[in-house]
C-alpha positions in Angstrom: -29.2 1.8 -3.4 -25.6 2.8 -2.5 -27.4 4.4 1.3 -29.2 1.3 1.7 -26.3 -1.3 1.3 -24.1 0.9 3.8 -27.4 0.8 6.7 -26.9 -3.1 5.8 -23.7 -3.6 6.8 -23.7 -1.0 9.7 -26.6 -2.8 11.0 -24.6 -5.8 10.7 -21.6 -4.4 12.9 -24.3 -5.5 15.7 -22.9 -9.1 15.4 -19.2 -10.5 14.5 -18.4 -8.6 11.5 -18.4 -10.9 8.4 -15.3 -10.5 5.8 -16.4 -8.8 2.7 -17.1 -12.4 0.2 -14.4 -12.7 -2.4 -16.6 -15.2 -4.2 -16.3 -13.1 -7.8 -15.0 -15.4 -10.0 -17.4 -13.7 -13.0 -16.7 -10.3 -12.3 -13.1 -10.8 -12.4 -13.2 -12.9 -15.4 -15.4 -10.1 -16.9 -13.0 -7.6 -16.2 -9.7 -9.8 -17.2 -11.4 -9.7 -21.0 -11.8 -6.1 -21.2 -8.4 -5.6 -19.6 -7.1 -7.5 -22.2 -8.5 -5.9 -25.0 -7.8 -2.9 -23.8 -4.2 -3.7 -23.6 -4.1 -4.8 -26.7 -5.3 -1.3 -28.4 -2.7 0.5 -26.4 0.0 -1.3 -27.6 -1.3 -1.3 -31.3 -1.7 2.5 -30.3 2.2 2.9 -29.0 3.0 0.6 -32.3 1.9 3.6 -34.4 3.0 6.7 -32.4 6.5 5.1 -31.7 7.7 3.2 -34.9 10.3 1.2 -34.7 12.2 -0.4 -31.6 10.9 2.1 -29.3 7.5 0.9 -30.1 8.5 -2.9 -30.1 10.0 -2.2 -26.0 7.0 -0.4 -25.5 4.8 -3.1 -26.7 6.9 -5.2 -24.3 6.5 -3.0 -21.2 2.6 -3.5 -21.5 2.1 -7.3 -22.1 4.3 -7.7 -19.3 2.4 -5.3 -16.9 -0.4 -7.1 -18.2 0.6 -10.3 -17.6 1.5 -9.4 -14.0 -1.5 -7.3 -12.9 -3.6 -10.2 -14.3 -2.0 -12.6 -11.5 -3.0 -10.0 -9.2 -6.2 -10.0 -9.9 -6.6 -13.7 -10.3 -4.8 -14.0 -6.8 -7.9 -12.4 -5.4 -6.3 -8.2 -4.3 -9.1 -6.8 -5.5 -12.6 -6.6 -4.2 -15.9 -6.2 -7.0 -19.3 -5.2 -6.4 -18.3 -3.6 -3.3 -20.2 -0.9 -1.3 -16.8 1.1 -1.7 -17.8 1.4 -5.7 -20.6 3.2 -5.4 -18.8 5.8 -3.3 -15.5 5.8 -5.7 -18.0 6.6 -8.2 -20.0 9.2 -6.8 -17.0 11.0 -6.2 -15.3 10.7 -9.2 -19.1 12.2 -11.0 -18.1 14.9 -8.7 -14.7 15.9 -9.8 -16.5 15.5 -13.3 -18.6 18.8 -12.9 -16.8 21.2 -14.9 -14.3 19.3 -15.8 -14.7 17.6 -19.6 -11.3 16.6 -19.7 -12.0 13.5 -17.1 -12.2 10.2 -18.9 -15.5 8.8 -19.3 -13.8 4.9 -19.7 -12.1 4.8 -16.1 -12.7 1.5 -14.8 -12.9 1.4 -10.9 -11.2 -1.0 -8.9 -10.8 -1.4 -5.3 -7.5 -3.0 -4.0 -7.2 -5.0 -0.8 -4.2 -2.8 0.7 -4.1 -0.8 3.9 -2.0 1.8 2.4 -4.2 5.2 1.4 -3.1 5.1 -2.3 -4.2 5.3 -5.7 -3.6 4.7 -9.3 -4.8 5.2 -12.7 -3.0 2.9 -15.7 -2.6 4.1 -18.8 -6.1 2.2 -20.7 -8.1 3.9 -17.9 -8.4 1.5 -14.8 -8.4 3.2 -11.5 -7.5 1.7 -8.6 -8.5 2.7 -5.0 -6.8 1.1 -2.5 -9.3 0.3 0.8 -6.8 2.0 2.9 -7.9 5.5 1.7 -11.5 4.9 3.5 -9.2 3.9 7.0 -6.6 6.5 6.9 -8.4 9.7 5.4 -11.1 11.6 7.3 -14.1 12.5 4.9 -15.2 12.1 1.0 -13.6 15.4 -0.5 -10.3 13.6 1.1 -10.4 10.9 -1.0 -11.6 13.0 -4.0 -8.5 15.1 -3.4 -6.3 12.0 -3.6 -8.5 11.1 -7.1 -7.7 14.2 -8.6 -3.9 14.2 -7.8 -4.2 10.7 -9.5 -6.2 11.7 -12.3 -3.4 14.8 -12.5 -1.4 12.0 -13.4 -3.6 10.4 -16.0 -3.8 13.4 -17.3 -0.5 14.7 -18.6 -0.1 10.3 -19.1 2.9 10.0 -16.7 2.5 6.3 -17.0 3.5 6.4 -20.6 6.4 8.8 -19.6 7.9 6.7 -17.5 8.3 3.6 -19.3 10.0 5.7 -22.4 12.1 7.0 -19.9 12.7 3.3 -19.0 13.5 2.4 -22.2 16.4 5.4 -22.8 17.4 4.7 -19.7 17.8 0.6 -20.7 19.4 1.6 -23.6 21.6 3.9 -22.2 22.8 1.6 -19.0 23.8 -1.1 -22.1 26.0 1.0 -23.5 27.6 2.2 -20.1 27.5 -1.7 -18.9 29.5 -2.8 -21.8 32.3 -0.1 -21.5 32.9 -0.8 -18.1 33.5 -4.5 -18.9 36.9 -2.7 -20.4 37.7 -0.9 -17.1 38.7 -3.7 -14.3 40.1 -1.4 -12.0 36.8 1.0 -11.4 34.1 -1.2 -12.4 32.7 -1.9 -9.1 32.6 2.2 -8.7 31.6 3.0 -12.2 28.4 0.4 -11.7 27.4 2.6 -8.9 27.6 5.4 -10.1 25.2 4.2 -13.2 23.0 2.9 -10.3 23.0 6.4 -8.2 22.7 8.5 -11.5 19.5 6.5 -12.7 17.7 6.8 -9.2 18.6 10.2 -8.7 17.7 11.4 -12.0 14.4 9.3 -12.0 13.7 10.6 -8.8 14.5 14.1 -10.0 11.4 13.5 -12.7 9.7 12.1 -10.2 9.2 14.9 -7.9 8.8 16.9 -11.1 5.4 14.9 -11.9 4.2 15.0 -8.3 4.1 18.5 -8.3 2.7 18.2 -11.2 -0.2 16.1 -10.8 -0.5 18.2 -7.6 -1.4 21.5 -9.6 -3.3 19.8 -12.4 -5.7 17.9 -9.4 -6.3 20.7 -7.3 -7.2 22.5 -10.8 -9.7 19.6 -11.4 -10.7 20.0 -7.6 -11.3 23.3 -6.8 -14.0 23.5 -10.3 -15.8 20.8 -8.0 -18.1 20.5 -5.3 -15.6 19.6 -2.7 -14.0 22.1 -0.2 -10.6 23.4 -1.5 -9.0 23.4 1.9 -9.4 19.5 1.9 -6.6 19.1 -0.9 -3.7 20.4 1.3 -5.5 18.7 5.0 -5.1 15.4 2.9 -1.8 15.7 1.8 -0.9 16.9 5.4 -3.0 13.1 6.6 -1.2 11.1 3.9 2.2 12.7 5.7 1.6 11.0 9.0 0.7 7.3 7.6 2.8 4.1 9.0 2.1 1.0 7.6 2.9 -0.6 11.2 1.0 1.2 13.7 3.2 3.4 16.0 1.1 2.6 18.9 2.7 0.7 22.2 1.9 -2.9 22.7 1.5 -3.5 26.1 3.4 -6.7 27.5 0.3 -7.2 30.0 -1.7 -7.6 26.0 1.3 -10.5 25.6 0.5 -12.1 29.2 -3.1 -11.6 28.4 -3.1 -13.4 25.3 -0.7 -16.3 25.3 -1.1 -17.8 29.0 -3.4 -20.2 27.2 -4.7 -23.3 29.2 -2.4 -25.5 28.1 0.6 -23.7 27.8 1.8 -21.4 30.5 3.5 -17.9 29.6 7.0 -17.6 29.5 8.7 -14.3 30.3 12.2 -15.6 28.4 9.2 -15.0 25.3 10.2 -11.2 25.9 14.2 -11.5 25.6 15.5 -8.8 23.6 18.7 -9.3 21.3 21.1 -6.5 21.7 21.8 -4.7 18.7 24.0 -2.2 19.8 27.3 -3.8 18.2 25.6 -3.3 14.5 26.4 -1.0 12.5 23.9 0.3 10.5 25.4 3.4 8.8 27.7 1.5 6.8 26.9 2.0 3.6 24.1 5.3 4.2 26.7 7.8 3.1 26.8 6.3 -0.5 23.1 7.3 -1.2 21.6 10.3 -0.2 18.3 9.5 1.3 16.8 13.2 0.6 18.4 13.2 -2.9 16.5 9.5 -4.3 12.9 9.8 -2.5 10.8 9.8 -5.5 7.7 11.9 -3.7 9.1 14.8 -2.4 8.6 15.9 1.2 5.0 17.0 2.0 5.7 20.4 3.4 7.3 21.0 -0.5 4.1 20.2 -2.4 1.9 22.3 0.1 4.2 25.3 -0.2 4.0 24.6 -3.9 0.7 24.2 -4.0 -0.1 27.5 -1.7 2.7 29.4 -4.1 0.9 28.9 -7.1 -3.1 28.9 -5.4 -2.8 31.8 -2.6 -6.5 30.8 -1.2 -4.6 28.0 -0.2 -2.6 29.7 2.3 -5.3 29.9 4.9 -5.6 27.1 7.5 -8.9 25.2 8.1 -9.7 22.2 10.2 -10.5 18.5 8.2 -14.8 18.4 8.0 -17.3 16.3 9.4 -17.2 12.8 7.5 -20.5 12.1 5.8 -22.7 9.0 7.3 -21.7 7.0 4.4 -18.1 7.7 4.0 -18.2 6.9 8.4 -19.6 3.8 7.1 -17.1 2.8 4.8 -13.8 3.8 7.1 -16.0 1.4 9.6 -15.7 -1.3 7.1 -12.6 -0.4 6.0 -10.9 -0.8 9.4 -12.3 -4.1 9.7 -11.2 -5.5 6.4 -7.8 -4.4 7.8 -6.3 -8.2 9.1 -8.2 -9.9 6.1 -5.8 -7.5 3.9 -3.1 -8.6 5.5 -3.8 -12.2 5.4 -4.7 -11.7 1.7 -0.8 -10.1 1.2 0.9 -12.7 3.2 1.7 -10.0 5.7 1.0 -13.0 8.9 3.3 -11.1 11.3 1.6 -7.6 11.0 -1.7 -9.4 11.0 -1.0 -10.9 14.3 0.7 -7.8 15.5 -2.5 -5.7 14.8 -4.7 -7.9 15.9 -3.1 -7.3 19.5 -3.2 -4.1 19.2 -7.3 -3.6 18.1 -7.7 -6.2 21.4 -5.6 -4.5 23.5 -8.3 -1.4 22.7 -11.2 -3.5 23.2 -12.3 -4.0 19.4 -14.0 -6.8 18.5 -12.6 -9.1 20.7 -14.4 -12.4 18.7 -13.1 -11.1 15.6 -9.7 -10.1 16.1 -8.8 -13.6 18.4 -9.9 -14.8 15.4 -7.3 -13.4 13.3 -4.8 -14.5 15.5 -5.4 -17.9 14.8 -5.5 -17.8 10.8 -2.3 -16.0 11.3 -0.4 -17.9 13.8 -1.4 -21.3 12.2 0.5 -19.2 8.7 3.7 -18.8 10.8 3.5 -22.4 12.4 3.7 -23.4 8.5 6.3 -20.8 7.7 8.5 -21.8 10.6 7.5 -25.8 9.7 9.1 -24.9 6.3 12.0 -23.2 7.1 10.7 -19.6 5.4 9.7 -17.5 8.0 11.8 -14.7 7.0 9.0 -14.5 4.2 5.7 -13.7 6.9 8.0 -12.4 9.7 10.5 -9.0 9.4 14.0 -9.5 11.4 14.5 -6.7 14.5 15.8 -3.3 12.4 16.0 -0.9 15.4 16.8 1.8 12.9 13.8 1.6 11.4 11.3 0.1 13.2 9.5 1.7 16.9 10.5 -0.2 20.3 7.1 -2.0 20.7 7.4 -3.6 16.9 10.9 -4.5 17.8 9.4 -6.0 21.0 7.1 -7.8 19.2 9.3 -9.4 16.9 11.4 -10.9 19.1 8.7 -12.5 20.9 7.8 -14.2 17.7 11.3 -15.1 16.9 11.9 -16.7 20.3 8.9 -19.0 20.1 9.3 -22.7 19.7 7.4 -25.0 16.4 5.4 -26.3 19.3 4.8 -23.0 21.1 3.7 -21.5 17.9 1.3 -24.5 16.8 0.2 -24.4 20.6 -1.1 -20.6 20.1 -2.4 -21.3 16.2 -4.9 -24.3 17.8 -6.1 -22.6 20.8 -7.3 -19.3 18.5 -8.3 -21.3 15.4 -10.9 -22.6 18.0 -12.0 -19.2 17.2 -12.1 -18.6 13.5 
């Protein structure tokens, strides 16, 4: 079943590709129930292994996750009955071969995100993120990124971490209260409460990482799947952007906005100068190494190989399977409806240049530009732009991004809603 619907929709890449249909109003509501009931046995469950107010602020931590990842699914970020279930599945039955410790309950989700991610909560729902499929190069990739997560379901991280919330609350009241007696070094004192709590729950942080590291790997090598994969992923994962790297032309700009009626206009392309910021201000303060809460790739590979010596020898990423090509087809495409689904307009319209500037789709992606741009028009009509659009950082952002954003910043309300009806023409 799962080979056939993937010829389907390969078959359909023939024609303008299609969106996958969010029209799953049962299947969420079906999984909303279970979700709740779940919830509710977890926190009867931390009621009885936590007595007390421990167990009353965990109790609190879950209905308040559960009340926010319920919006989230009600606000449409994950897709059901996908062809990308089948495949989460069939991999996760693979990491199952001699390994009875797996969870038979996990409940499989797949998010509407471009970042290659995952997570597994606490009452068993895992949650693949379509980005995985885009970014990573074959099926034992992804498995390696379900083990590290299952790693972490596993040795129940998630219920670490919000009793380490709770001390941590606890402890800051305390702290908070007898600085209220000490004027002259509150403002220090309150940072130093700040940095202590990131650095120390960054130090834990790593600690688990490396953890769920070992503990996957474990789970992955008993498998199926090539044990070389687990370090090529982690070394893939390393190189990910959310913004592409990858130059936009300003011929793609003249290309696609000397519309009919409105001619292109090179002032679009003014850069601000930046030079007279300074950006360093406050970066001696926090220690950017010191509060990064996954530590540096090349650390969990040398880990990894210290403790696993076959790990040590080099070999190349494999040959993706038919269906997993497939899916990273798909996946690719459902890239600008991803954004459009998490409000991210600018990046949409930013990629969509980019996949046209390559010669992708070019029906599909002008098409995109127009959902997007009419977004912004609205944005801009409303005075909130800074929500859809980022502000030039040239610290942190490459020279064609930065390029990019001030030609949207520089467009006029009219200029905008010129572009938005010309390429809704398209949609």
């Amino acid at each position: 079943m799962f080979l056939l619907s993937v010829f389907y929709v390969v078959t359909c890449f023939g024609q303008t590709y299609k969106a996958i249909d969010t029209a799953d109003y049962l299947q969420r509501k079906e999984f909303l129930k279970i979700f709740s009931l779940n919830n509710e046995s977890l926190i009867k469950k931390s009621k009885a292994d936590y007595p007390g107010k421990k167990g009353s602020e965990l109790a609190k931590v879950y209905k308040n996750f559960e009340k926010d990842f319920t919006q989230k699914v009600k606000d449409k970020n994950f897709v059901f009955n996908s062809v990308f279930d089948e495949k989460v599945k069939s991999l996760i039955n693979g990491l199952r071969k001699n390994n009875s410790q797996i969870p038979q309950d996990l409940k499989i989700l797949i998010a509407r995100d471009n970042t290659p991610n995952a997570y597994c909560f606490a009452d068993g729902t895992f949650v693949i993120n379509m980005g995985l499929f885009n970014w990573l190069n074959n099926d034992d990739q992804v498995a390696a990124v379900i083990a590290h997560e299952l790693g972490h379901k596993i040795s129940d991280h998630s219920l670490k971490d919000f009793i380490s919330l709770i001390d941590h609350n606890q402890t800051d009241r305390l702290l908070v209260q007898n600085i209220k007696y000490d004027k002259d070094n509150s403002n220090k004192r309150a940072f130093d409460i700040l940095k202590n709590r990131i650095y120390k729950n960054g130090i834990e942080n790593r600690k688990q990482e490396m953890q769920a590291d070992s503990l996957g790997y474990a789970i992955f090598k008993k498998s199926s799947f090539r044990p070389a994969e687990f370090v090529n992923t982690l070394k893939r994962l390393e190189d990910f952007d959310t913004i592409s790297p990858r130059t936009l032309k300003l011929d793609t700009y003249k290309k696609y906005f000397s519309l009919p009626n409105q001619e292109f206009k090179e002032k679009w392309l003014k850069k601000e100068d930046f030079s007279l910021y300074n950006y360093n201000h406050y970066k001696e303060k926090l220690n950017k190494d010191s509060v990064r809460s996954h530590p540096e790739i090349s650390l969990r590979v040398d880990n990894l190989r210290k403790i696993f010596p076959e790990l040590k020898t080099e070999e190349k990423d494999g040959k993706a399977s038919d269906s997993f090509a497939a899916l990273e087809k798909i996946a690719r495409m459902e890239t600008l409806p991803n954004f459009y689904n998490s409000e991210d307009y600018g990046v949409g319209i930013y990629t969509s240049l980019q996949y046209l500037q390559d010669g992708e789709e070019e029906k599909y992606y002008r098409s995109w530009l127009g959902k997007c741009f009419s977004k912004i028009y609205e944005a801009r009509k409303n005075y909130n732009l800074n929500r859809y659009l980022d502000r030039v950082d040239p610290k942190n952002q490459s020279e064609s991004y930065q390029q990019f954003l001030n030609f949207m910043w520089n467009l006029s309300l009219d200029e905008i809603k010129n572009i938005a009806d010309f390429y809704k023409k398209e949609s």
